[in-house]
mmCIF file of C-alpha atoms in Angstrom:
data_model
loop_
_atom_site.group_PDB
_atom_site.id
_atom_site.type_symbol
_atom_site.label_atom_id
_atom_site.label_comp_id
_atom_site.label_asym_id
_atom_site.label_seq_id
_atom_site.Cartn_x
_atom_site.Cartn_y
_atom_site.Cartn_z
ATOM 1 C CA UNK A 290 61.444 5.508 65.494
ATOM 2 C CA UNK A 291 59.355 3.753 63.261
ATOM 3 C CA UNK A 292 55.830 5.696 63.917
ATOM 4 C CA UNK A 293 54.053 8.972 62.567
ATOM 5 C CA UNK A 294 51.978 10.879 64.993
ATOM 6 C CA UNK A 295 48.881 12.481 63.671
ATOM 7 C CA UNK A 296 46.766 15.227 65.162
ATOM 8 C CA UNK A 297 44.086 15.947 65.710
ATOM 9 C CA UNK A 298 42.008 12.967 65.707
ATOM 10 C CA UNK A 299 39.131 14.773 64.695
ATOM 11 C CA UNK A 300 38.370 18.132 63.484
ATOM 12 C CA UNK A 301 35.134 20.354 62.518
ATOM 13 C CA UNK A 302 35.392 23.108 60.030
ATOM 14 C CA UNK A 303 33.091 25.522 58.459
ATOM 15 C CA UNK A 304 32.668 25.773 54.928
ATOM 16 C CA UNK A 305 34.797 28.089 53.291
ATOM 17 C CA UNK A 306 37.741 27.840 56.324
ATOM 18 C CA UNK A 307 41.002 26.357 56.631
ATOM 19 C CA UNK A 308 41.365 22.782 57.618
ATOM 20 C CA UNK A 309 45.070 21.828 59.270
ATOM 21 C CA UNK A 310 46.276 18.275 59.978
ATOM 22 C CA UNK A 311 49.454 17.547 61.264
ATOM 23 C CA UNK A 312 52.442 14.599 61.671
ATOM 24 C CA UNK A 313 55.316 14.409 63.331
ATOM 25 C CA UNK A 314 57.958 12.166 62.288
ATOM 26 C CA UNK A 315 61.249 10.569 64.626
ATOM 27 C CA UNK A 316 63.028 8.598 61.497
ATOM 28 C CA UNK A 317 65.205 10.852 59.998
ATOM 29 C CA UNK A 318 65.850 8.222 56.935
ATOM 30 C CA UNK A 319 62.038 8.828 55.816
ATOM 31 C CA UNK A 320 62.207 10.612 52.423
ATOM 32 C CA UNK A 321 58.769 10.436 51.249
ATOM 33 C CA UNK A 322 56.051 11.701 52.587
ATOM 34 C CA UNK A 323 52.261 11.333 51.361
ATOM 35 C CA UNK A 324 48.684 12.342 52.369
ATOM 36 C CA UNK A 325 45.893 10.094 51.428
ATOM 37 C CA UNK A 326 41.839 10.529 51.897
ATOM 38 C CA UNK A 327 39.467 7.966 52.784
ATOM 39 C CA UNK A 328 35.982 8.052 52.266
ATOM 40 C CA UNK A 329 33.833 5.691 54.461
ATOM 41 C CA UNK A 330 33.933 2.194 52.930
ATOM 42 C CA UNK A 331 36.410 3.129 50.085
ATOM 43 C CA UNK A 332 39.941 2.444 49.947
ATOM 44 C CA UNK A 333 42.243 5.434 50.440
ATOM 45 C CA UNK A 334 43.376 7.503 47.269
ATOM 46 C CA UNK A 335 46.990 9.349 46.965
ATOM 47 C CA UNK A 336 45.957 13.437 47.853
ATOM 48 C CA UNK A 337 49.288 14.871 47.871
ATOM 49 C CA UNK A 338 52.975 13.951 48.271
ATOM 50 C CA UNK A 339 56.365 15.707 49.555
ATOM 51 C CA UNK A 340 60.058 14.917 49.133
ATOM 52 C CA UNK A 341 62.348 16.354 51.860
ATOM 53 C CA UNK A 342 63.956 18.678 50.021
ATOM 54 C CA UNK A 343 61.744 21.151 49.418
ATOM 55 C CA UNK A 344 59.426 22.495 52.210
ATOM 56 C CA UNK A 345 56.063 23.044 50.276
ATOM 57 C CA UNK A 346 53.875 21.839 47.839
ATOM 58 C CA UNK A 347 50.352 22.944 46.541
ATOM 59 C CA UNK A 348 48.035 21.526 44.314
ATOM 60 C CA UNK A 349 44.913 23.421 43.819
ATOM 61 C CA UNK A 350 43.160 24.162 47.336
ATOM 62 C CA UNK A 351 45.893 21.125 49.174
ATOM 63 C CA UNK A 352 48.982 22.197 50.512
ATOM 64 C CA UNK A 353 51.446 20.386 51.988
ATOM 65 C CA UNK A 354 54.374 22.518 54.196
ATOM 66 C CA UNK A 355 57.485 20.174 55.892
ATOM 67 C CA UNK A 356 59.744 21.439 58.366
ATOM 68 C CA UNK A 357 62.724 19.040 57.942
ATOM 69 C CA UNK A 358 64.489 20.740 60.600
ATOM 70 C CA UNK A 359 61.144 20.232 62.958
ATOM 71 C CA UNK A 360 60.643 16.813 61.945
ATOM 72 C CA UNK A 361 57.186 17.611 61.122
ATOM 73 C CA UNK A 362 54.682 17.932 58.218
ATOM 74 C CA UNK A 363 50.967 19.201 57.809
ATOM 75 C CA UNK A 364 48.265 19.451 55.366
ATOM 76 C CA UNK A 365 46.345 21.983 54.786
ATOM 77 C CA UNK A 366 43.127 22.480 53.142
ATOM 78 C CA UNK A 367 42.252 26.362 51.623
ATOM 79 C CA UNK A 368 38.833 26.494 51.375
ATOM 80 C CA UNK A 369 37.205 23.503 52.713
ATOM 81 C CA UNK A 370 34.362 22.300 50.999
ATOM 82 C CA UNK A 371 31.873 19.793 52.689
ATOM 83 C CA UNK A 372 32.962 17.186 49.987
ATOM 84 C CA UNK A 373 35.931 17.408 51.519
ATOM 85 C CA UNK A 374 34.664 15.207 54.860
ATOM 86 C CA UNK A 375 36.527 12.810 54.532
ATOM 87 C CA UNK A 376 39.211 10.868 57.128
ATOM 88 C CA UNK A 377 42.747 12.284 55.991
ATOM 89 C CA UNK A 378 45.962 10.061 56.508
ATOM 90 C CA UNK A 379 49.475 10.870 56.670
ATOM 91 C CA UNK A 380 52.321 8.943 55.924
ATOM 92 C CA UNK A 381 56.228 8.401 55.315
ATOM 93 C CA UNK A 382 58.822 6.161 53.778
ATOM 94 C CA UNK A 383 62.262 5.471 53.002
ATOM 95 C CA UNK A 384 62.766 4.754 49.192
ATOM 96 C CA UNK A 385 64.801 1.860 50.265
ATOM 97 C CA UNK A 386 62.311 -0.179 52.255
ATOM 98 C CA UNK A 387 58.968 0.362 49.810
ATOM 99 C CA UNK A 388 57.274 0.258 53.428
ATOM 100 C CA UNK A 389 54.669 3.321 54.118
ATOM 101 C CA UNK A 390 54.058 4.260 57.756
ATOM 102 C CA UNK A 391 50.429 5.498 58.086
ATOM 103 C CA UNK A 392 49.392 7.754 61.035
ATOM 104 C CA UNK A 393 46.205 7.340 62.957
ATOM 105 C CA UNK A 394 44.137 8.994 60.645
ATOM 106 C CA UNK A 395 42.076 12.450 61.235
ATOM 107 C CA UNK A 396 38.605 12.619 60.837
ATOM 108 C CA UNK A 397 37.899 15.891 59.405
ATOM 109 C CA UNK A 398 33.844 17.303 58.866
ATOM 110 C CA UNK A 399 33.013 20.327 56.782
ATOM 111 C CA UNK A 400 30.271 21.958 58.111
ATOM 112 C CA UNK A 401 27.926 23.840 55.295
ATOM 113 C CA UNK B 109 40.331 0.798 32.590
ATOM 114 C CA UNK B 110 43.195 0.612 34.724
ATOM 115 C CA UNK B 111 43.472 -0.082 38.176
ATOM 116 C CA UNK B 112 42.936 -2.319 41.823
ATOM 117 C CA UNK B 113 40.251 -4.592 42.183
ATOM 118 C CA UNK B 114 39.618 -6.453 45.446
ATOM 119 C CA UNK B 115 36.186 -8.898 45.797
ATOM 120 C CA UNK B 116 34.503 -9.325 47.097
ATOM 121 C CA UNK B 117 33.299 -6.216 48.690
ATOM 122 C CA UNK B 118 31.692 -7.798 51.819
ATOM 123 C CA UNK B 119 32.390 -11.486 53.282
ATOM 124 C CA UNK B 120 31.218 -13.207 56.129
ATOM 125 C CA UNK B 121 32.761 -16.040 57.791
ATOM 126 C CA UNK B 122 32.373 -18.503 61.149
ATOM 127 C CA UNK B 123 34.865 -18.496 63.361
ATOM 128 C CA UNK B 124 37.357 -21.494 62.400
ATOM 129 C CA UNK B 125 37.099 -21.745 58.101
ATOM 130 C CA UNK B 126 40.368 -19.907 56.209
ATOM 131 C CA UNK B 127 38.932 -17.762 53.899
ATOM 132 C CA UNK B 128 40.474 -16.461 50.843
ATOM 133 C CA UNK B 129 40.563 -12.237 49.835
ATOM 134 C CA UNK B 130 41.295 -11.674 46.048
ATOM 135 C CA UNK B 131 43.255 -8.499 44.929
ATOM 136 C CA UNK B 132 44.108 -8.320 41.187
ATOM 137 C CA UNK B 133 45.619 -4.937 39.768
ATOM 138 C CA UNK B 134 45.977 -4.492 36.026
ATOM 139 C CA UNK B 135 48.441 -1.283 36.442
ATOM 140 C CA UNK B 136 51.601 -3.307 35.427
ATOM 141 C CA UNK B 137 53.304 -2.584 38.853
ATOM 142 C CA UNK B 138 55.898 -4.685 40.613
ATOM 143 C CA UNK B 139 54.962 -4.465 44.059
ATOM 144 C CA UNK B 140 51.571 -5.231 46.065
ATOM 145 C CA UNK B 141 50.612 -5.200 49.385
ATOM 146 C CA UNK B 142 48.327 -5.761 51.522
ATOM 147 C CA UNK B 143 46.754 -3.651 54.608
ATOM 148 C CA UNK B 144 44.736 -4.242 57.616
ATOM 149 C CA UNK B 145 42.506 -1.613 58.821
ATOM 150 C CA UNK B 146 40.655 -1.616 62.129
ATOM 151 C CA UNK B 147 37.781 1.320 63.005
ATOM 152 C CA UNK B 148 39.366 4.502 63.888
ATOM 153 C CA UNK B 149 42.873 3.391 63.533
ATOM 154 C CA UNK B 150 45.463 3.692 60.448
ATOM 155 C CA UNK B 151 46.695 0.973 58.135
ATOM 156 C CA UNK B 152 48.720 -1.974 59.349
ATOM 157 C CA UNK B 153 50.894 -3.516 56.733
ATOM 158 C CA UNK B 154 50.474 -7.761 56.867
ATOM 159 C CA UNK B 155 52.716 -9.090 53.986
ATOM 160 C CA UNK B 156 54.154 -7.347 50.730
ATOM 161 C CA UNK B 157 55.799 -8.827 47.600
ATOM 162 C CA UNK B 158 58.396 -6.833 45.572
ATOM 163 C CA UNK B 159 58.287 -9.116 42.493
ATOM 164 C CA UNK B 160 56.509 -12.578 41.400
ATOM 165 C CA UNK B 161 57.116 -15.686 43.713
ATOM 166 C CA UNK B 162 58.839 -13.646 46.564
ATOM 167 C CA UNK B 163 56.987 -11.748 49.209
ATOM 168 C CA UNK B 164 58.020 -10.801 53.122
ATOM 169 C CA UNK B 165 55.822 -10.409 56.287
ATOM 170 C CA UNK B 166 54.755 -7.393 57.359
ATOM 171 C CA UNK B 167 53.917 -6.226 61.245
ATOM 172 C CA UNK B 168 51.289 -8.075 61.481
ATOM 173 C CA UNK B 169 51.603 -11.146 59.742
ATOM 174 C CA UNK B 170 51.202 -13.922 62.164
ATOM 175 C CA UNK B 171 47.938 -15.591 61.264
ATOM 176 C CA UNK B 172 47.925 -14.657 57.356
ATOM 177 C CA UNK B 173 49.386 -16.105 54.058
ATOM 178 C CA UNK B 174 50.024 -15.091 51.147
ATOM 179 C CA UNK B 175 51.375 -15.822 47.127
ATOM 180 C CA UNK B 176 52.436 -14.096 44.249
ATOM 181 C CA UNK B 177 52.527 -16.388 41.551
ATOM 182 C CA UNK B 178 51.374 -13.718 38.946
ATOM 183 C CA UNK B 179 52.620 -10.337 38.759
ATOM 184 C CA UNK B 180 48.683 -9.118 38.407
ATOM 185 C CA UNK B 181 47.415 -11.400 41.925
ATOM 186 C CA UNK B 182 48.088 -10.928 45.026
ATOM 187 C CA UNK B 183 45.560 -13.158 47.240
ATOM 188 C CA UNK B 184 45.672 -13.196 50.866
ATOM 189 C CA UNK B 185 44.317 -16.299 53.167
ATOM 190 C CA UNK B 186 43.211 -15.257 56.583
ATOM 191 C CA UNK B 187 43.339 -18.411 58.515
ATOM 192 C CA UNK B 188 41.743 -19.690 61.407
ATOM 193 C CA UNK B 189 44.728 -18.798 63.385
ATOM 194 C CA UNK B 190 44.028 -15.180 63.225
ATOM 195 C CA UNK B 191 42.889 -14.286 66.578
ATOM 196 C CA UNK B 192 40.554 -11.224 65.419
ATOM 197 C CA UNK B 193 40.155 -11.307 61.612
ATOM 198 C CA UNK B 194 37.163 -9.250 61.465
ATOM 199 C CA UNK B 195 38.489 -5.806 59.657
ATOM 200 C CA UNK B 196 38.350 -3.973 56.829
ATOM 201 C CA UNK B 197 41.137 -5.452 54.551
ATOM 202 C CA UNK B 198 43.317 -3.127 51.994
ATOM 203 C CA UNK B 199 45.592 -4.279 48.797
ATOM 204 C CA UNK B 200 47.684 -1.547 47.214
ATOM 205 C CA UNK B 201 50.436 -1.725 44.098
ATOM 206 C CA UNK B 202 53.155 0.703 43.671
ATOM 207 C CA UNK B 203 55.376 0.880 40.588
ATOM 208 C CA UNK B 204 59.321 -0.130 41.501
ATOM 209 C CA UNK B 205 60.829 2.467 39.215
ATOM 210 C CA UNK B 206 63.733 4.994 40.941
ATOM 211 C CA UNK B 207 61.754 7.603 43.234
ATOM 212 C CA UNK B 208 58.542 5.654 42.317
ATOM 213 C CA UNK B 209 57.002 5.023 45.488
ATOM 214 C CA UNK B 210 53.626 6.086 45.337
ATOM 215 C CA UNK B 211 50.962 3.463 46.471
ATOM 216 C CA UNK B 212 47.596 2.732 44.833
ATOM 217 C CA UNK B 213 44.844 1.425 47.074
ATOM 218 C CA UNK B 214 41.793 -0.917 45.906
ATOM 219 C CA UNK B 215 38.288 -0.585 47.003
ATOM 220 C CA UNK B 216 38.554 -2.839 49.629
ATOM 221 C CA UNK B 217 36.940 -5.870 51.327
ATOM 222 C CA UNK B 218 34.990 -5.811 54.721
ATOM 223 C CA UNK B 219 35.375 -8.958 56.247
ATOM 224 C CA UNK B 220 33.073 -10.494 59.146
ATOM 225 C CA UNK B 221 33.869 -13.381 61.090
ATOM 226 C CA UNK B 222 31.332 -14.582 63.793
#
């Protein structure tokens, strides 16, 4: 109840197309629900968050859409640039617990 | 210049000696943590503190200590006990406001232990 599945593990993308990474959640009581990137040998930075209560969010070419109902929640990238290789994480938490539940990560190369 | 700073960057160990991982964050937040991560997997949480002089284990906490006796340190000891310390070792801070949540990760330290 406690994990995130993330998918794909890996994924290749021209420049210019849209990258999609998905998680799946089983804990209903998650209520917050970030992306982070990861460069090799760098620490992960915040990308993008989501509450529950609404089902997307943009910011610039990063979207974020959640299907409460679905239990599931995906990033997507408009445009993908090869700066953009990077390994993407998702995650979840419940406010009450301060404890964030990172999926396996997705290891995502844009192609130039 | 705000923000997470974790040294060293790389440390090598033998097999037996504790060694000592420094995170120190200057962002004013309440709550640290620290992370485990292993190649190709995600982050595994070891121990986190809410506020000064308390802090609980994580999943993965057997073979690890910790202490919080300032709000801006949060060092973590990987003893001998660890079984398979070599990893690449993660501290984050989040603020403890209501619906602040967000986590802040530092650079890092890559730890080797032959």
């Amino acid at each position: 109840q406690q994990q995130v599945k993330q998918s794909p593990q890996s994924l290749i993308v021209q420049k210019g197309g849209i990258s999609i990474i998905n998680c799946a959640y089983e804990n209903t009581a998650f209520d917050y629900f970030p992306w982070y990137q990861q460069f090799p040998g760098k620490g992960p930075a915040l990308l993008i968050a989501i509450r529950p209560d609404v089902s997307e969010k943009k910011e610039g070419r990063f979207t974020i859409s959640f299907n409460k109902s679905a239990k599931q929640f995906s990033l997507h990238i408009m445009d993908s640039q090869p700066g953009d290789s990077a390994t993407y994480f998702c995650a979840a938490l419940m406010d009450s617990s301060y404890k964030l539940i990172f999926g396996s990560g997705t290891r995502l190369l844009v192609r130039p | 210049d705000g923000g997470i700073t974790q040294s060293p960057k790389y440390l090598f160990r033998k097999e037996g000696q504790n060694v000592t991982l420094s995170c120190e964050q200057n962002l004013n937040h309440d709550a640290m943590y620290w992370y485990r991560q292993d190649p190709g997997q995600g982050l595994r949480l070891i121990y986190y503190s809410q506020i000064v002089n308390d802090f609980q284990k994580g999943d993965i906490a057997e073979g690890y200590s910790v202490s919080r006796e300032k709000k801006e340190s949060f060092p973590l000891t990987v003893t001998s006990a660890q079984k398979n310390p070599t990893a690449f070792y993660l501290c984050a801070s989040s603020p403890q406001g209501a619906g602040e949540v967000e986590q802040y990760f530092g650079p890092g330290t890559r730890l080797t232990v032959t």
